[in-house]
């Protein structure tokens, strides 16, 4: 009888990828999730007989080895066993055999070569099967990324669009973002990012063997999405000019960025800011199978000294000049996996932040940081605990700076950092507040004790010394609880201790082009007359809190009778600020008040200048591969004609490449309407993003959910559609900046009219 040989094989790509929930990937490869069975068919020249030995050899990386878990040898058996990898045949009575293979839930992710070794009649023969790509598996209970709830897996792994929150804690806005993790070429690019990392270049064998760990992979990626020490994906820029690249506000998704990085020879794409870094990192992590979401922290501290406090320094005229900064918002990622090296309680959501802020191990990266560890003050656990803790719970100390040798403390606020930590809800476009995940309630005894615990750990870590800690009230002096009741240390001084209390009240529209009118209210709580010297200043600011251009200043004196209140009117003409607004249309108004006892009090308010929204409407059902008309309504926010307006739109499953349309000339405050045609190429819930851009104002962003029906599906069978009206979706929201050179778009003909 002839030796056993394989004649043909089938990797059963369609059924396997459906079972592994990888059929969404636009790829020619067989993509599987680790720790889960898959089936193949082998056709031999004869039935398998006793004495025939069949082995499967799976290998990944540059030097596969069983000791590194990058090589697995599976002997075909007739029954299942407890091996990490196993191969089982259904029967061997015919020449065609069905094989079930199960990969280890601890295997490194990556491209695997699959070979078949047959020993028959004292001869060995080798046959090459198709390669597979192995990913993390949130559906496998033994995988460290396992998530129990199906709706969360659908949201944090399979959803290819989402919402990013931005603005102010008192004015939370939202923008749509297209992750596009299943688009053609994206999975290959994700592995190319890993293969171009410093870790891979230093020791490629070790790097590939460590890719079983989502924490390791996430840390590598948090460095590679920015480009400080390597040729990473994005170059950051926080200036008001973005020469030679795309203004961060003009990106509406990750796909164009990732394709541009590869197309341009793996040179960093210009430019990104925090939400762009987070959007791209979310795409890559979801693509590799790690459950990930985007999180926005309002009033987010950037603590350069890692001492759990940020110094807000103002000049004697009220202009900000801080080294530490309090960002109006900051965006990062959370990924879900266990942390056995830390302990079972520290698993779950882990912070990963690709925005290049501070060094971690000599490289600009951040995380993974256990969210639970931050809440409990365990900042000595890997990685970057002090920095993340400060972002959400630092104390803010305000100073007035007179010259290089003299500065005066105004007060300490221990409740102003880390507000409304926000993320998109599961299964809807709703907003949820997850602040309680990061810290105990402000003002509670538990929260203050955790803060003290964290500062003590800084001493043990050698970040601060004992003398510095004592000045902050850890050892010899006890800090006042946030609810009051015990003595303050020498740096604490609450606003309520001043005889004068001050607030700004906005009493005008904040729409673009409107004069900004405010009242400064000063209330005298004492029994004597209080003269107050006031220095007023207003500047346009970056979202990081850094001032850009001063647009208003004034000096005055106000006398406030005892137990009375007086107000001072402030008016900032639109013509003074509208040409100096930065990307997020933010202005800061500051009143530096000198009281009778020579104490200084600072009153501050940040204002968002509102833009008219982009409105998106669809009046018919959407079907795969059928043209669909989309009606877009937009408005010129300027007090001058708009001649360079562009509409830029995209969306995974709707538009394969971001496209742009020129807007006809619009008179001041005039609205226009444009009908564009798109052809959806994937069914299901899709998100269309539309930006109105101009070099004269920051981009105005809108997004809209579209339910795309599959071939043969009727609207009665679909869900989430209201009869007789437009599809529900996100309202238009302002965000962004002018379209800059460097983006890649397509131009088509389009019907347009004015209103």
XYZ file of C-alpha atoms in Angstrom:
755
model
C 0.000 0.000 0.000
C 1.230 3.458 -0.892
C 2.473 5.891 1.713
C -0.124 8.367 2.957
C -0.020 11.686 1.124
C -2.214 14.755 1.122
C -3.839 15.600 -2.190
C -5.912 18.704 -1.386
C -7.060 20.714 1.613
C -9.658 23.291 2.528
C -9.210 25.824 5.350
C -12.999 26.416 5.443
C -12.410 30.152 5.582
C -16.012 31.303 5.403
C -17.423 29.093 8.169
C -14.396 29.499 10.411
C -14.354 33.271 10.211
C -18.078 33.443 10.874
C -17.629 31.274 13.962
C -14.706 33.383 15.147
C -16.508 36.668 14.390
C -13.715 37.698 12.040
C -15.765 37.682 8.852
C -15.949 41.480 9.158
C -12.292 41.829 8.142
C -11.707 42.750 4.521
C -8.793 40.352 4.100
C -7.741 37.356 2.017
C -6.246 35.668 5.073
C -7.911 33.190 7.410
C -8.269 35.237 10.594
C -8.944 33.377 13.827
C -9.228 34.160 17.514
C -7.003 32.234 19.889
C -8.354 29.624 22.290
C -11.185 28.660 19.944
C -11.660 25.641 17.699
C -11.624 25.816 13.915
C -12.156 23.133 11.331
C -10.314 22.161 8.149
C -10.700 19.380 5.589
C -7.851 17.231 4.327
C -8.132 14.938 1.314
C -5.564 12.116 1.265
C -4.696 9.557 -1.370
C -6.222 6.878 0.882
C -7.827 6.511 4.331
C -5.577 6.975 7.364
C -4.410 3.650 8.772
C -2.685 2.434 11.869
C 0.967 3.355 11.700
C 0.351 6.597 9.874
C 1.401 9.609 11.943
C 0.105 13.088 11.226
C 1.409 16.254 12.879
C 0.542 19.904 12.446
C 3.307 22.470 12.939
C 2.267 26.043 13.716
C 4.969 28.714 13.914
C 5.232 32.462 14.200
C 8.036 34.991 14.523
C 11.595 35.038 13.186
C 12.870 32.084 15.276
C 9.978 29.854 16.374
C 10.561 27.842 19.545
C 8.268 25.812 21.770
C 9.878 27.384 24.842
C 8.734 30.815 23.595
C 5.246 29.584 22.655
C 5.978 30.627 19.064
C 6.103 27.017 17.879
C 3.441 24.372 18.437
C 3.580 20.754 17.245
C 0.186 19.018 17.318
C -0.159 15.296 16.823
C -3.465 14.323 15.266
C -5.521 12.224 17.666
C -8.931 10.665 17.808
C -10.110 12.472 20.930
C -9.800 15.824 22.639
C -7.245 16.354 25.370
C -6.041 19.110 27.668
C -3.134 20.224 25.503
C -2.733 23.940 24.900
C -2.905 23.237 21.163
C -4.685 20.163 19.875
C -5.831 18.571 16.619
C -8.639 16.010 16.513
C -10.097 14.137 13.525
C -13.772 13.307 13.276
C -13.231 9.932 11.574
C -10.691 8.150 9.400
C -12.857 5.781 7.405
C -12.515 7.690 4.152
C -9.763 9.565 2.375
C -11.430 12.878 3.240
C -11.001 13.802 6.889
C -12.490 16.623 8.940
C -9.990 18.023 11.430
C -10.749 20.214 14.449
C -7.828 22.321 15.679
C -7.820 24.363 18.850
C -5.208 27.009 19.502
C -3.956 27.973 22.925
C -5.702 30.935 24.616
C -2.198 32.061 25.641
C -0.617 31.992 22.173
C 1.162 35.083 20.897
C -0.915 36.888 18.303
C 0.438 37.167 14.784
C 0.842 35.474 11.422
C 1.263 31.712 11.715
C 2.613 29.301 9.148
C 0.771 25.963 9.233
C 2.570 22.880 7.928
C 1.515 19.235 7.847
C 4.035 16.477 8.539
C 3.044 12.917 7.547
C 5.072 9.902 8.626
C 4.017 6.833 6.648
C 5.908 3.724 5.503
C 9.026 5.028 7.280
C 8.971 8.171 5.170
C 8.301 11.770 6.152
C 6.596 14.221 3.844
C 5.722 17.868 4.448
C 2.838 19.860 3.057
C 2.194 23.570 3.454
C -1.292 24.676 4.409
C -2.563 28.239 4.264
C -1.230 30.677 6.838
C -3.519 31.942 9.565
C -3.633 35.172 11.566
C -4.275 34.690 15.268
C -5.881 37.433 17.383
C -6.892 37.945 20.998
C -10.266 36.427 21.877
C -12.690 38.234 24.237
C -15.152 35.344 23.714
C -12.766 32.716 25.176
C -13.010 32.344 28.969
C -9.354 31.347 29.305
C -8.111 34.383 27.392
C -6.985 37.288 29.585
C -9.063 39.680 27.442
C -12.273 37.729 28.087
C -15.408 39.865 28.531
C -18.483 38.245 29.977
C -21.200 40.423 28.430
C -21.929 39.953 24.721
C -23.209 43.509 24.284
C -19.893 44.823 25.629
C -17.913 42.610 23.246
C -19.988 43.905 20.363
C -19.342 47.498 21.435
C -15.680 47.355 22.404
C -14.386 44.907 19.763
C -16.745 44.827 16.778
C -18.128 48.373 16.619
C -16.158 50.196 13.916
C -17.361 53.705 14.800
C -17.837 55.687 17.949
C -18.085 59.036 19.704
C -15.354 61.155 21.276
C -16.309 63.757 23.868
C -14.605 67.148 24.100
C -15.188 70.729 25.214
C -15.576 71.815 28.831
C -16.967 70.143 31.923
C -19.881 72.581 31.702
C -20.222 72.226 27.922
C -19.608 68.616 26.892
C -19.730 68.225 23.125
C -19.197 65.187 20.925
C -17.691 64.219 17.588
C -18.093 61.050 15.564
C -15.020 58.942 14.843
C -14.697 56.125 12.321
C -12.364 53.429 13.663
C -12.530 51.273 10.542
C -10.667 48.335 12.090
C -12.078 45.916 9.516
C -11.253 47.975 6.418
C -8.935 46.533 3.783
C -5.275 46.577 4.788
C -5.796 47.786 8.357
C -4.993 44.466 10.068
C -1.749 44.164 8.098
C -0.835 47.714 9.086
C -1.457 46.901 12.757
C 1.135 44.136 12.650
C 3.507 46.379 10.689
C 3.259 48.884 13.536
C 4.334 46.168 15.977
C 7.133 45.011 13.671
C 8.550 48.540 13.406
C 8.630 49.157 17.144
C 11.843 49.719 19.091
C 11.135 46.496 20.995
C 11.061 44.465 17.771
C 14.199 46.155 16.439
C 16.107 45.454 19.656
C 15.097 41.777 19.933
C 12.566 40.536 17.402
C 12.485 37.002 18.842
C 11.716 38.208 22.358
C 9.203 40.766 21.119
C 7.170 38.200 19.161
C 7.200 35.777 22.087
C 5.728 38.471 24.380
C 2.794 39.220 22.097
C 0.661 36.781 24.064
C 0.228 39.569 26.621
C -2.254 42.378 25.783
C -0.528 44.573 28.362
C 2.772 44.247 26.542
C 1.157 44.791 23.145
C -0.747 47.819 24.437
C 2.378 49.375 25.916
C 4.301 48.916 22.662
C 1.434 50.451 20.706
C 1.084 53.419 23.063
C 4.664 54.288 22.058
C 4.265 53.525 18.346
C 1.113 55.548 17.691
C 3.175 58.674 18.459
C 6.534 59.306 16.806
C 8.844 60.756 19.449
C 11.488 58.022 19.706
C 10.564 55.975 16.638
C 8.975 56.259 13.224
C 5.543 55.916 14.740
C 2.228 56.661 13.123
C 1.466 60.243 14.175
C 3.460 63.379 14.838
C 1.873 65.595 17.453
C 1.550 69.362 17.227
C -0.079 71.738 19.684
C 0.687 74.969 17.861
C -1.903 77.069 16.081
C -0.312 76.382 12.687
C 0.018 73.006 11.006
C 2.355 73.561 8.066
C 2.982 70.595 5.814
C 0.243 68.450 7.285
C -3.368 68.069 8.321
C -4.811 70.044 11.195
C -5.765 67.464 13.861
C -9.328 68.796 13.816
C -9.777 67.694 10.222
C -9.406 63.972 10.824
C -12.706 62.119 11.158
C -11.323 58.592 11.492
C -8.275 56.358 11.668
C -8.260 54.632 8.270
C -6.855 57.522 6.218
C -4.121 58.069 8.820
C -3.008 54.434 8.883
C -3.029 54.084 5.100
C -1.113 57.340 4.762
C 1.540 56.119 7.198
C 2.178 52.981 5.154
C 1.860 54.679 1.768
C 4.453 57.298 2.680
C 7.070 54.763 3.677
C 6.190 54.540 7.371
C 6.955 58.203 7.989
C 4.889 59.879 10.720
C 1.650 61.471 9.570
C 1.243 65.145 10.432
C -0.554 65.976 12.757
C -2.274 64.544 15.820
C -3.581 65.728 19.173
C -4.947 63.675 22.052
C -8.266 62.570 20.535
C -6.535 61.609 17.266
C -3.911 59.523 19.080
C -6.717 57.874 21.076
C -8.849 57.243 17.982
C -6.006 55.544 16.106
C -4.921 53.492 19.129
C -8.523 52.353 19.630
C -8.632 51.182 16.010
C -5.445 49.141 16.348
C -6.354 47.571 19.692
C -9.867 46.591 18.573
C -8.438 45.265 15.323
C -6.126 42.942 17.284
C -9.018 41.768 19.448
C -8.413 43.745 22.664
C -11.649 45.302 24.007
C -11.043 49.057 23.994
C -12.946 52.286 24.490
C -12.169 55.989 24.350
C -12.361 58.031 27.544
C -12.389 61.815 28.015
C -11.316 63.430 31.280
C -12.426 67.041 31.770
C -10.155 69.412 33.705
C -7.324 66.939 33.245
C -4.062 67.714 35.059
C -0.708 67.417 33.295
C 1.642 67.019 36.250
C 5.219 67.330 34.983
C 6.725 66.802 38.443
C 4.725 63.685 39.410
C 3.977 65.188 42.837
C 0.172 64.854 42.553
C -0.326 68.618 42.318
C -0.408 71.105 39.461
C 0.679 74.714 39.755
C -1.484 77.220 37.893
C 0.676 80.331 37.607
C -0.681 83.702 36.478
C 1.130 86.963 35.814
C 0.305 90.045 37.836
C -2.035 91.025 34.993
C -3.890 87.700 35.082
C -2.303 85.902 32.111
C -1.571 82.181 32.465
C 2.121 81.221 32.426
C 2.104 77.703 33.923
C 4.589 74.893 33.366
C 2.105 72.376 34.712
C -1.129 72.612 32.775
C -4.764 71.859 33.423
C -6.167 70.654 30.113
C -9.814 71.531 29.544
C -10.107 67.927 28.403
C -7.798 65.041 27.632
C -8.638 61.851 25.742
C -7.100 58.427 26.303
C -7.996 54.740 25.932
C -9.074 52.017 28.292
C -8.501 48.377 27.364
C -9.938 45.364 29.149
C -7.711 42.518 30.353
C -6.555 40.822 33.543
C -3.287 41.717 35.306
C -2.142 38.505 36.995
C 1.269 40.046 37.725
C -0.441 42.676 39.914
C -3.226 40.590 41.451
C -6.753 39.648 40.507
C -8.328 42.857 41.806
C -6.301 44.995 39.407
C -7.687 43.471 36.232
C -10.423 44.987 34.123
C -10.065 48.401 32.533
C -6.484 49.576 31.971
C -5.442 53.063 30.862
C -3.381 53.263 27.663
C -2.431 56.700 26.378
C -0.540 57.286 23.114
C -0.447 61.081 23.420
C 3.237 61.950 23.939
C 3.265 63.789 27.268
C 5.925 62.419 29.606
C 8.608 59.723 29.430
C 7.907 56.234 30.751
C 10.967 54.012 30.812
C 12.743 56.513 28.581
C 10.015 56.494 25.917
C 6.933 58.646 25.383
C 4.187 56.182 26.271
C 1.720 55.591 29.065
C 0.234 52.447 30.552
C -1.185 49.984 30.984
C -2.354 51.496 34.259
C -4.995 49.684 36.299
C -8.023 51.936 36.796
C -8.756 50.114 40.054
C -5.201 50.810 41.260
C -5.720 54.522 40.587
C -8.937 54.544 42.590
C -7.246 52.840 45.531
C -4.096 54.986 45.418
C -1.805 52.064 44.509
C 0.283 54.229 42.229
C 3.465 52.175 42.718
C 2.112 49.383 40.509
C 3.134 49.161 36.850
C 2.780 51.421 34.918
C 2.718 55.229 35.220
C 0.464 55.360 38.273
C 1.556 58.804 39.560
C 0.928 60.500 36.215
C -2.521 58.969 35.673
C -3.520 59.592 39.306
C -2.612 63.273 38.886
C -4.662 63.527 35.707
C -7.830 62.680 37.604
C -7.148 63.727 41.201
C -4.269 66.190 41.602
C -4.572 69.224 43.852
C -4.484 72.520 41.968
C -2.402 75.333 43.491
C -2.846 78.828 42.044
C -0.004 81.364 42.177
C 0.524 84.975 41.084
C 3.977 85.530 39.598
C 5.547 88.977 39.978
C 9.109 88.377 38.813
C 11.612 85.528 38.740
C 12.212 85.801 42.480
C 8.725 86.480 43.757
C 5.481 84.584 43.452
C 2.482 84.530 45.764
C 0.141 81.641 46.435
C -3.516 82.492 45.991
C -5.178 79.246 47.088
C -5.281 75.475 46.752
C -8.257 73.720 45.224
C -8.418 69.990 45.897
C -11.650 69.372 44.006
C -11.151 70.936 40.584
C -9.257 68.168 38.739
C -10.871 65.184 37.031
C -14.473 66.001 36.170
C -17.112 64.056 34.251
C -14.808 61.307 32.998
C -16.837 60.285 29.971
C -17.253 57.487 27.470
C -19.838 56.300 24.971
C -22.578 54.014 26.290
C -22.749 50.372 25.235
C -25.102 49.781 22.321
C -26.234 53.376 21.858
C -24.995 56.915 21.236
C -25.604 57.784 24.870
C -23.054 59.370 27.216
C -21.997 57.827 30.522
C -19.984 59.247 33.422
C -17.355 56.807 34.741
C -15.666 59.170 37.240
C -16.512 56.771 40.085
C -14.264 54.169 38.453
C -11.251 56.430 39.017
C -11.848 57.970 42.438
C -14.135 58.070 45.422
C -16.604 60.980 45.659
C -14.997 64.408 45.979
C -15.296 65.686 49.511
C -15.455 62.221 51.045
C -13.087 61.069 53.765
C -12.233 57.977 51.684
C -11.103 60.062 48.717
C -8.784 62.181 50.873
C -7.297 59.141 52.593
C -6.551 57.604 49.178
C -4.826 60.829 48.143
C -2.676 60.694 51.289
C -1.882 57.037 50.611
C -0.744 57.919 47.090
C 1.541 60.707 48.324
C 3.131 58.391 50.864
C 3.839 55.931 48.070
C 5.637 58.724 46.182
C 8.096 58.893 49.087
C 8.722 55.160 48.867
C 9.204 55.471 45.113
C 11.738 58.276 45.606
C 9.726 60.752 43.541
C 9.320 63.213 46.397
C 11.234 63.464 49.673
C 9.807 63.418 53.161
C 10.344 67.140 53.715
C 8.350 67.962 50.602
C 5.608 65.601 51.707
C 5.430 67.238 55.130
C 4.904 70.625 53.522
C 1.903 69.130 51.789
C 0.516 67.932 55.099
C 1.296 64.235 55.105
C 3.393 63.856 58.208
C 3.389 66.729 60.701
C 0.294 68.546 59.571
C -3.033 67.176 58.552
C -4.796 68.529 55.525
C -8.258 69.889 55.835
C -10.869 67.513 54.592
C -12.581 68.664 51.455
C -15.752 69.101 53.436
C -13.994 71.321 56.004
C -13.456 70.822 59.701
C -9.697 70.578 60.420
C -6.724 72.944 59.988
C -5.244 73.630 56.581
C -1.546 73.099 55.963
C 0.633 76.031 54.942
C -0.303 75.727 51.274
C -4.064 75.421 51.635
C -6.300 78.404 51.472
C -9.890 78.123 50.372
C -11.838 80.647 48.388
C -14.487 80.808 51.070
C -11.947 82.318 53.527
C -11.805 85.538 51.509
C -14.025 88.431 52.583
C -14.887 88.838 48.910
C -16.344 86.046 46.799
C -16.281 86.385 43.028
C -17.948 84.711 40.063
C -18.346 85.433 36.367
C -21.825 85.276 34.871
C -22.289 85.020 31.133
C -25.237 87.136 29.943
C -24.938 87.023 26.168
C -24.920 84.542 23.339
C -21.668 82.688 22.756
C -22.368 82.107 19.081
C -19.551 82.853 16.696
C -19.678 86.502 15.662
C -21.513 87.701 18.788
C -20.007 90.117 21.307
C -19.212 88.334 24.558
C -20.819 90.018 27.563
C -20.182 88.974 31.150
C -20.778 90.290 34.620
C -18.170 89.929 37.335
C -20.097 89.547 40.603
C -18.223 90.454 43.789
C -19.944 89.686 47.095
C -18.687 91.201 50.354
C -19.265 88.776 53.237
C -17.605 91.026 55.835
C -19.041 93.838 57.947
C -16.771 96.540 56.512
C -16.404 98.251 53.153
C -14.069 96.388 50.816
C -12.207 98.204 48.021
C -11.098 95.763 45.325
C -8.428 96.421 42.684
C -9.267 94.400 39.598
C -7.055 93.432 36.657
C -9.104 91.885 33.830
C -7.678 89.778 31.043
C -9.136 87.566 28.332
C -7.220 85.310 25.958
C -7.979 82.717 23.369
C -6.598 79.406 24.645
C -5.695 75.940 23.444
C -7.688 73.010 24.790
C -4.611 72.192 26.869
C -5.200 75.438 28.782
C -2.239 77.278 27.299
C -2.985 80.893 26.304
C -2.678 81.938 22.680
C -3.614 85.592 22.115
C -4.729 88.190 24.613
C -7.833 89.886 23.192
C -8.937 92.038 26.138
C -7.454 93.707 29.217
C -8.577 96.393 31.662
C -7.850 97.751 35.141
C -10.433 99.124 37.512
C -11.396 99.475 41.162
C -14.709 98.511 42.713
C -15.883 99.350 46.220
C -18.225 96.760 47.699
C -20.372 97.723 50.728
C -20.591 95.302 53.677
C -22.879 92.308 53.128
C -23.617 93.586 49.631
C -22.854 92.537 46.070
C -21.649 94.609 43.153
C -21.209 93.689 39.536
C -18.803 94.821 36.864
C -19.805 94.510 33.209
C -17.276 93.149 30.737
C -17.768 93.267 26.968
C -15.455 91.661 24.398
C -16.328 92.618 20.801
C -16.442 89.783 18.284
C -14.050 91.684 16.040
C -11.418 91.451 18.786
C -11.491 87.662 19.174
C -12.906 85.901 16.112
C -9.658 85.981 14.107
C -7.629 84.584 17.002
C -9.660 81.568 18.102
C -7.751 78.304 18.310
C -8.959 74.846 17.319
C -11.600 74.329 19.962
C -12.930 77.905 20.010
C -12.054 78.482 23.662
C -11.593 81.762 25.533
C -10.460 82.316 29.098
C -11.587 85.352 31.098
C -9.653 86.123 34.285
C -10.114 88.712 37.030
C -7.150 89.086 39.387
C -8.531 90.851 42.462
C -6.429 92.488 45.183
C -8.370 92.849 48.408
C -8.033 95.306 51.297
C -5.828 92.892 53.269
C -3.606 92.581 50.135
C -4.712 89.008 49.593
C -5.105 87.997 45.980
C -8.189 86.296 44.599
C -8.448 84.952 41.074
C -11.788 84.483 39.300
C -11.681 82.473 36.074
C -14.155 81.378 33.433
C -13.624 79.458 30.186
C -16.086 80.033 27.347
C -16.796 77.948 24.249
C -17.633 79.982 21.154
C -20.459 78.080 19.473
C -20.703 77.311 15.757
C -23.884 76.587 13.798
C -24.215 72.800 13.415
C -23.935 70.643 10.333
C -27.285 68.900 9.837
C -27.444 65.521 8.067
C -30.700 63.997 6.805
C -31.591 60.818 4.921
C -35.145 60.341 3.634
C -34.959 56.822 2.190
C -33.847 53.379 3.240
C -30.191 52.459 2.781
C -29.257 49.193 1.041
C -25.882 47.575 0.409
C -24.443 48.473 -3.017
C -27.311 50.876 -3.792
C -26.739 54.629 -4.186
C -28.093 56.719 -1.313
C -28.758 60.463 -1.281
C -27.655 62.366 1.812
C -28.812 65.939 2.412
C -26.398 68.202 4.296
C -27.294 71.647 5.612
C -24.576 74.023 6.797
C -24.133 77.692 7.709
C -21.384 80.262 7.253
C -20.586 81.374 10.827
C -18.544 84.364 9.660
C -19.528 88.001 9.482
C -17.801 88.019 6.084
C -18.480 85.947 2.920
C -17.241 82.342 2.876
C -15.358 81.537 -0.343
C -13.255 78.498 0.551
C -15.725 76.167 2.285
C -15.300 72.408 1.897
C -17.462 69.512 3.030
C -15.384 66.465 3.957
C -17.194 63.196 4.642
C -16.407 59.569 5.354
C -17.531 56.468 7.212
C -16.601 52.798 7.370
C -18.969 50.700 5.297
C -20.295 53.853 3.609
C -17.376 55.675 1.983
C -14.200 53.757 1.138
C -12.060 56.874 1.103
C -12.765 60.270 2.631
C -14.234 62.602 0.036
C -14.620 66.360 -0.181
C -16.970 68.770 -1.917
C -16.492 72.465 -2.541
C -19.199 74.627 -1.001
C -20.542 77.482 -3.167
C -19.945 81.018 -1.903
C -21.993 81.885 1.170
C -22.812 85.366 2.411
C -22.356 86.205 6.117
C -24.509 83.910 8.293
C -26.073 82.375 5.146
C -27.059 78.699 5.108
C -26.637 76.294 2.230
C -27.775 72.801 1.359
C -25.954 70.080 -0.557
C -27.052 66.609 -1.654
C -24.295 64.028 -1.922
C -24.518 60.450 -3.126
C -22.860 57.553 -1.315
C -23.007 53.812 -1.981
C -22.891 51.718 1.217
C -20.793 48.580 0.873
C -21.459 46.956 4.263
C -24.714 46.282 6.051
C -25.559 47.065 9.645
C -25.381 50.211 11.735
C -22.990 52.676 10.088
C -21.810 56.165 10.963
C -21.367 58.985 8.454
C -19.177 61.922 9.478
C -19.348 65.312 7.729
C -17.048 68.296 8.382
C -17.416 71.863 7.124
C -13.896 73.285 6.863
C -12.343 76.628 5.980
C -9.062 78.372 6.683
C -11.074 81.082 8.460
C -12.588 78.952 11.232
C -12.140 75.623 12.941
C -14.008 72.772 11.291
C -17.647 72.228 12.178
C -18.296 68.525 12.615
C -21.425 66.437 12.330
C -22.177 62.715 12.328
C -25.189 60.546 11.601
C -26.070 56.894 12.154
C -27.351 55.008 9.105
C -28.940 51.558 9.230
C -27.829 49.786 6.032
C -29.958 46.818 4.963
C -28.339 43.740 3.443
C -29.159 42.219 0.091
C -32.655 40.780 0.171
C -33.426 42.320 3.565
C -36.558 44.436 3.893
C -37.042 47.469 6.096
C -39.651 45.551 8.115
C -36.900 43.115 9.105
C -34.488 45.838 10.132
C -34.285 47.409 13.563
C -33.661 50.959 14.705
C -35.611 52.709 11.936
C -38.564 54.999 12.373
C -41.240 54.784 9.721
C -41.778 57.802 7.500
C -38.861 59.917 8.663
C -35.147 60.387 8.611
C -32.841 57.991 10.406
C -31.884 58.923 13.910
C -28.292 59.909 14.437
C -25.905 62.297 16.105
C -26.602 65.982 15.839
C -24.025 68.234 14.204
C -21.377 69.411 16.636
C -18.701 72.001 16.240
C -15.082 70.957 16.354
C -11.995 71.029 14.217
C -10.079 73.481 12.107
C -9.382 74.409 8.530
C -8.516 71.744 6.005
C -4.742 71.709 5.577
C -2.526 70.361 2.816
C -1.554 66.727 3.135
C -4.912 64.958 3.406
C -5.971 62.385 0.826
C -9.491 62.785 -0.505
C -11.588 62.172 -3.599
C -13.602 64.824 -5.436
C -16.887 64.024 -7.230
C -19.684 65.939 -8.888
C -22.495 66.935 -6.558
C -25.842 68.715 -6.613
C -25.907 71.834 -4.457
C -28.123 74.817 -3.765
C -28.369 77.750 -1.385
C -31.099 78.466 1.084
